[in-house]
C-alpha positions as MATLAB code, in Angstrom:
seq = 'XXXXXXXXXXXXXXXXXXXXXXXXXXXXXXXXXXXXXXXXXXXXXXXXXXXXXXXXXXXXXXXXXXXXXXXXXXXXXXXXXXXXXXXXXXXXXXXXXXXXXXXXXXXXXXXXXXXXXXXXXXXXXXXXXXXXXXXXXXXXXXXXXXXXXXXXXXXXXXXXXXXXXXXXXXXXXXXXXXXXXXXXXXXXXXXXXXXXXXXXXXXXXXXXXXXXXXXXXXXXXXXXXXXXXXXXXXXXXXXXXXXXXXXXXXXXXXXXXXXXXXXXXXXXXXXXXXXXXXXXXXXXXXXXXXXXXXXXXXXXXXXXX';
ca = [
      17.199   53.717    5.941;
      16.389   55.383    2.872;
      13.783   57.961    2.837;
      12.696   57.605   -0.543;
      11.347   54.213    0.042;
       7.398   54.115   -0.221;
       5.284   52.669    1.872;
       3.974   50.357   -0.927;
       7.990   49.128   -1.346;
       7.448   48.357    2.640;
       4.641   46.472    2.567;
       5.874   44.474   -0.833;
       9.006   43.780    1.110;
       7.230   42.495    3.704;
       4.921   40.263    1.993;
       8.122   38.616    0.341;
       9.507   38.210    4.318;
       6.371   36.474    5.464;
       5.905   34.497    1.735;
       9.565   32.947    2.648;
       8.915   31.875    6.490;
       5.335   30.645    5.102;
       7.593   28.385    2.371;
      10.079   27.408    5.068;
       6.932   26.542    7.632;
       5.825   24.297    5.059;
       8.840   22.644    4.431;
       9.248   21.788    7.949;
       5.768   20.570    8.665;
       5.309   16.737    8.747;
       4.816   14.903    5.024;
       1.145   13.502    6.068;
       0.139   16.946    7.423;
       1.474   19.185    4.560;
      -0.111   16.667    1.881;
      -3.218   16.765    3.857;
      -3.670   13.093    3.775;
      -4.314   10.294    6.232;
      -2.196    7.926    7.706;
      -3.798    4.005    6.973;
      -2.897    0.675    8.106;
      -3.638   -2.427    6.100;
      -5.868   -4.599    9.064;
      -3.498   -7.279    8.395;
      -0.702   -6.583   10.324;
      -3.135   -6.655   13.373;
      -2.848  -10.589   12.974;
      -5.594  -13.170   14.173;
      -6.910  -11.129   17.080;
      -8.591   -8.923   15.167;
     -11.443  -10.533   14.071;
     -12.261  -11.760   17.628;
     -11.716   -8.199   19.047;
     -12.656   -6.211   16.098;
     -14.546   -3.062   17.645;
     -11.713   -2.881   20.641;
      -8.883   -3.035   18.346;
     -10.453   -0.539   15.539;
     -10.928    2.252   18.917;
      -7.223    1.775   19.778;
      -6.390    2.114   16.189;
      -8.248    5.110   15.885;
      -6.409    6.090   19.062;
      -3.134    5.783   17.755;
      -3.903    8.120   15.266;
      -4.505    6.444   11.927;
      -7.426    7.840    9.805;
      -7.503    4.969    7.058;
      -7.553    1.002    7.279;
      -7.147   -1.286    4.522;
      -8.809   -4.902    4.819;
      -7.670   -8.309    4.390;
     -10.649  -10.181    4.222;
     -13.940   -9.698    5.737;
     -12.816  -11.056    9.177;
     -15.671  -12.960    9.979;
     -18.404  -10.352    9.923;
     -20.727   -8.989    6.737;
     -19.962   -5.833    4.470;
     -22.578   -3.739    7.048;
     -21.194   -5.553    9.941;
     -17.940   -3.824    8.612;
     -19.235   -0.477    7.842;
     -20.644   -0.107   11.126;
     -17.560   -1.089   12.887;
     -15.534    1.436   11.195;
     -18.054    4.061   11.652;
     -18.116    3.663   14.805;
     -14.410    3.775   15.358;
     -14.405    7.100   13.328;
     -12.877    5.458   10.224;
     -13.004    5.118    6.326;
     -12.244    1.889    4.639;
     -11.116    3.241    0.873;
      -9.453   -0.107   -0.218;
      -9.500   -3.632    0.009;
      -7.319   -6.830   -0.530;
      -9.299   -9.265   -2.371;
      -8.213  -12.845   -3.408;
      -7.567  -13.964   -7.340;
      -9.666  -17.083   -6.537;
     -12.840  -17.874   -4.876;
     -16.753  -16.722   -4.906;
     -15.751  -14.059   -3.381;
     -12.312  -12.723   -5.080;
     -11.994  -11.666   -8.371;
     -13.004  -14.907  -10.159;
     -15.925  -14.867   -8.631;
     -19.767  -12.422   -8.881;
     -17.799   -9.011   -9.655;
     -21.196   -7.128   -9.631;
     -21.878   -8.604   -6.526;
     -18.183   -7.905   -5.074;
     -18.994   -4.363   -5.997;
     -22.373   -3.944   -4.144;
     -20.349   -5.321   -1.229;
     -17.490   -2.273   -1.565;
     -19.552    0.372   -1.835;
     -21.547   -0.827    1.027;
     -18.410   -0.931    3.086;
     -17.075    2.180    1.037;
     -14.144    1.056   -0.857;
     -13.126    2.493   -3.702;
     -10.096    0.144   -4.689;
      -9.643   -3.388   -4.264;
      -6.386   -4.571   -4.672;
      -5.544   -8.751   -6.059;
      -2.691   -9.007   -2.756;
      -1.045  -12.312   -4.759;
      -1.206  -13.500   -8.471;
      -3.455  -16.488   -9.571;
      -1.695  -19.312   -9.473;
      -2.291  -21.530  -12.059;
      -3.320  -24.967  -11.320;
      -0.414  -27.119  -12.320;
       1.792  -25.002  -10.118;
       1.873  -25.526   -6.635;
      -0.841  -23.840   -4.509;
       1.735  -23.048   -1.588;
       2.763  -19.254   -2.688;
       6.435  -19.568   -1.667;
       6.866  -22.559   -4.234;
       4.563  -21.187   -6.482;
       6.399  -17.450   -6.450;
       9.253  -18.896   -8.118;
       7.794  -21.371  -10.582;
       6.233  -18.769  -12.247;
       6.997  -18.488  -15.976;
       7.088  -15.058  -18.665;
       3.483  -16.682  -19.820;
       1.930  -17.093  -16.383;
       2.519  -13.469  -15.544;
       1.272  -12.743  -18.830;
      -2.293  -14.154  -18.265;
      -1.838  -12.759  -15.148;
      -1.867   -9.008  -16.910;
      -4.489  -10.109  -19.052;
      -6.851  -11.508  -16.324;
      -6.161   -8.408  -14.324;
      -7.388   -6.146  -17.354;
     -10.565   -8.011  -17.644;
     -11.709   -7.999  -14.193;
     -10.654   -4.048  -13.877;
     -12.735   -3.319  -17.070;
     -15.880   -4.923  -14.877;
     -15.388   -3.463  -11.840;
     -14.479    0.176  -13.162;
     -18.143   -0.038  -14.811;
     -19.709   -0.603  -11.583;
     -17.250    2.427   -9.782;
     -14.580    0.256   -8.029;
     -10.717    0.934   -9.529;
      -8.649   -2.126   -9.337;
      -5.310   -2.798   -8.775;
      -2.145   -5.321   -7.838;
      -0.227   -5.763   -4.737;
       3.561   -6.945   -5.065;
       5.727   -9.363   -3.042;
       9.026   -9.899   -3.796;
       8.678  -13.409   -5.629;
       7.368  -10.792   -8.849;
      11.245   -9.791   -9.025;
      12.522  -13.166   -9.904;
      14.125  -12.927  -13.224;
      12.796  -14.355  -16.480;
      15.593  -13.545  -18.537;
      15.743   -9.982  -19.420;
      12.557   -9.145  -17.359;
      10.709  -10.404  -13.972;
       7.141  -10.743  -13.319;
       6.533   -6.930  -11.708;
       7.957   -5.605  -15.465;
       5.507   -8.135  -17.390;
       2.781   -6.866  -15.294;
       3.252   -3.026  -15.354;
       3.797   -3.411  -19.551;
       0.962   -5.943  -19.655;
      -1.760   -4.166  -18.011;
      -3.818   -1.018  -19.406;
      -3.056    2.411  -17.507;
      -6.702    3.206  -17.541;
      -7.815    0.106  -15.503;
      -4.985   -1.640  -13.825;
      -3.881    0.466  -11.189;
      -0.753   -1.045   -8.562;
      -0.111   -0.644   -4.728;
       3.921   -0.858   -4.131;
       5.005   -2.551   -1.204;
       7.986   -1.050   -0.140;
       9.438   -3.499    2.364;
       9.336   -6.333   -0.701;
      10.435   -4.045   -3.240;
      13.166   -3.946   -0.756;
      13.515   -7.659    0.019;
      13.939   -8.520   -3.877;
      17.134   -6.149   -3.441;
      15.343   -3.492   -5.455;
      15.064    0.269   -5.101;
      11.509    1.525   -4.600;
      12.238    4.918   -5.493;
      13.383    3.732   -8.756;
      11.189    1.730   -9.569;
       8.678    4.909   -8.723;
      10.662    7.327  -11.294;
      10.516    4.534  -13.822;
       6.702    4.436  -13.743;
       5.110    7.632  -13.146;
       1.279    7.092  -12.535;
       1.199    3.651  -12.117;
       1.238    3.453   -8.479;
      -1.481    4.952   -6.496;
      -1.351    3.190   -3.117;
       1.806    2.245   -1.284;
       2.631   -0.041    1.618;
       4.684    1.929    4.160;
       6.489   -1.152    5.865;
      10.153   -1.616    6.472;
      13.063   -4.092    6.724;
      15.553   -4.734    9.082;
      19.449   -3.946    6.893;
      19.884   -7.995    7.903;
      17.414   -8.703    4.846;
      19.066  -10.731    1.949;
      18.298  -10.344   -1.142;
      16.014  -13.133   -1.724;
      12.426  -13.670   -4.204;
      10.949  -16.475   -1.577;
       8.723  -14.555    1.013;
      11.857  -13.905    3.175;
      12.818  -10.580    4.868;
      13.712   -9.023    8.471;
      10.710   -7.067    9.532;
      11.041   -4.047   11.597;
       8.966   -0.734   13.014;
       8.766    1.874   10.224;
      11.711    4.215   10.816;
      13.638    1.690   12.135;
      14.712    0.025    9.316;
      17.033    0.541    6.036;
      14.088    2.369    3.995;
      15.024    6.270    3.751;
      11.118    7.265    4.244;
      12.215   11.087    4.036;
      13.494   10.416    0.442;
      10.489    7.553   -0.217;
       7.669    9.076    0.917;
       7.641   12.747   -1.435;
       8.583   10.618   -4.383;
       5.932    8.736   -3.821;
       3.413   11.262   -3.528;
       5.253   13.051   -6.697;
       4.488    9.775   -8.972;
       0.732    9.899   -8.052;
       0.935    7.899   -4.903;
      -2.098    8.975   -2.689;
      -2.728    5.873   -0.522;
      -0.283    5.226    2.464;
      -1.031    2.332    4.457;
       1.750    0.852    7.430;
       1.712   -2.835    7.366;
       4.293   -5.330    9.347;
       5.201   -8.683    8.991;
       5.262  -10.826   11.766;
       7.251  -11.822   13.679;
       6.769   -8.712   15.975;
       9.465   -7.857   18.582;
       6.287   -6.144   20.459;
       2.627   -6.568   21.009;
       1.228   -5.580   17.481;
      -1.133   -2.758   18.025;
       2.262   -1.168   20.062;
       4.202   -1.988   16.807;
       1.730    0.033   14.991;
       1.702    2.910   17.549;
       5.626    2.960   17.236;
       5.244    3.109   13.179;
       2.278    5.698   13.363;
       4.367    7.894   15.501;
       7.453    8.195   13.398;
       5.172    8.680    9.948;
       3.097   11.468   11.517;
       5.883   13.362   12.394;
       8.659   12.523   10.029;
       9.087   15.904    7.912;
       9.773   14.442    4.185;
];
């Protein structure tokens, strides 16, 4: 060793030895734990039991592991009926699926859907399914692909004018894709009307990854192509036996099982402002669902992305 080396030279060199395993720790810690965020599940994929078991279910879910839930509907119980059910399980409800239609959705009271969030403590409720317009028909796999350039177009415009309520009273708004939005209307589809149609400032969207995937797109593009426009994401996967298809159709399967690369997904997610990851599954379910769940929560919590 050289015996002109000082001991300051030491102790630099050393810093720079425990700065690189520090880098290299962090690099091989799990995505959710390095990010420092929760794991969620949207309530749906919990099915029709949950509203009859609610304050079993929400312990086992908190069991599993998951931090966050998302709801889909108010399952039969009151906004402080909900709150205390999640308190109780030990978790936060920061976002909500709320309908286009009805008293209660987003053509209904939005001052009074408001009081109701913040009462249950959401902070962003998301329209799961366009408004249909009335000459179309009201089933949503029909209606997906009747859909016109102009119906998606009110569609952006309706969404803008509901956000600009609800941001006044503190709630950020939002849309949830399927895969009929992919249908093409000559040069463009119904997602690319939307993102273009509504304003940055209020109209905020939720990907979901499996349909994005069903409509034989890439997620991850479609994340690089607009940075900051999705804030929440749907962590839910496909089976590779998935056609192509804009009709409600795919191959569901555990999350890590299927033919999403989640190691590739999930940072460039997180690098185009994602910050809400909730698992959801469509049925049908080759297991019981809360197992499902466990199975997807397991893979996400440690998969190193």
């Amino acid at each position: 060793m050289n015996q002109h080396l000082s001991r300051r030279g030491l102790l630099g060199a050393g810093a720079a030895v425990l700065a690189l395993a520090g880098s290299a720790g962090a690099a091989s810690a799990p995505f959710f734990q390095s990010r420092k965020l929760p794991v969620g599940i949207q309530l749906y994929s919990l099915g029709p039991d949950l509203a009859k078991e609610l304050d079993a279910q929400l312990a086992t879910v908190a069991k599993i592991g998951f931090k966050s839930v998302e709801l889909a509907g108010y399952l039969g119980r009151t906004p402080a009926e909900l709150r205390a059910a999640f308190d109780k399980a030990g978790l936060v409800c920061p976002s909500a699926h709320i309908s286009p239609k009805g008293a209660g959705g987003f053509s209904g009271d939005l001052n009074k859907l408001a009081d109701e969030m913040h009462v249950i403590g959401v902070k962003s409720v998301m329209m799961p399914i366009f408004y249909i317009p009335d000459r179309l028909s009201q089933d949503l796999r029909q209606a997906g692909v009747q859909m016109t350039a102009d119906d998606w177009k009110w569609n952006a415009d309706f969404l803008n004018e509901k956000a600009a309520v609800l941001k006044k009273a503190g709630i950020v708004s939002g849309y949830h894709n399927h895969n009929f939005e992919f249908a093409p209307l000559g040069e463009t589809n119904g997602m690319e009307i939307l993102l273009k149609g509504t304003d940055p400032s209020l109209v905020t969207f939720e990907m979901d990854a499996g349909w994005v995937s069903a409509a034989g797109h890439d997620p991850l593009a479609m994340l690089k192509a607009h940075p900051g426009r999705f804030t929440q994401m749907h962590v839910k996967d496909i089976k590779p036996t998935t056609k192509a298809n804009f009709e409600l159709k795919q191959d569901p399967t555990e999350v890590g099982s299927g033919m999403i690369d989640w190691k590739k997904l999930l940072p460039a997610a997180y690098a185009a402002g994602v910050r809400g990851f909730y698992y959801e599954q469509e049925p049908p379910f080759a297991h019981p669902r809360l197992e499902s769940a466990k199975i997807s929560y397991d893979y996400l919590a440690k998969v190193v992305a």
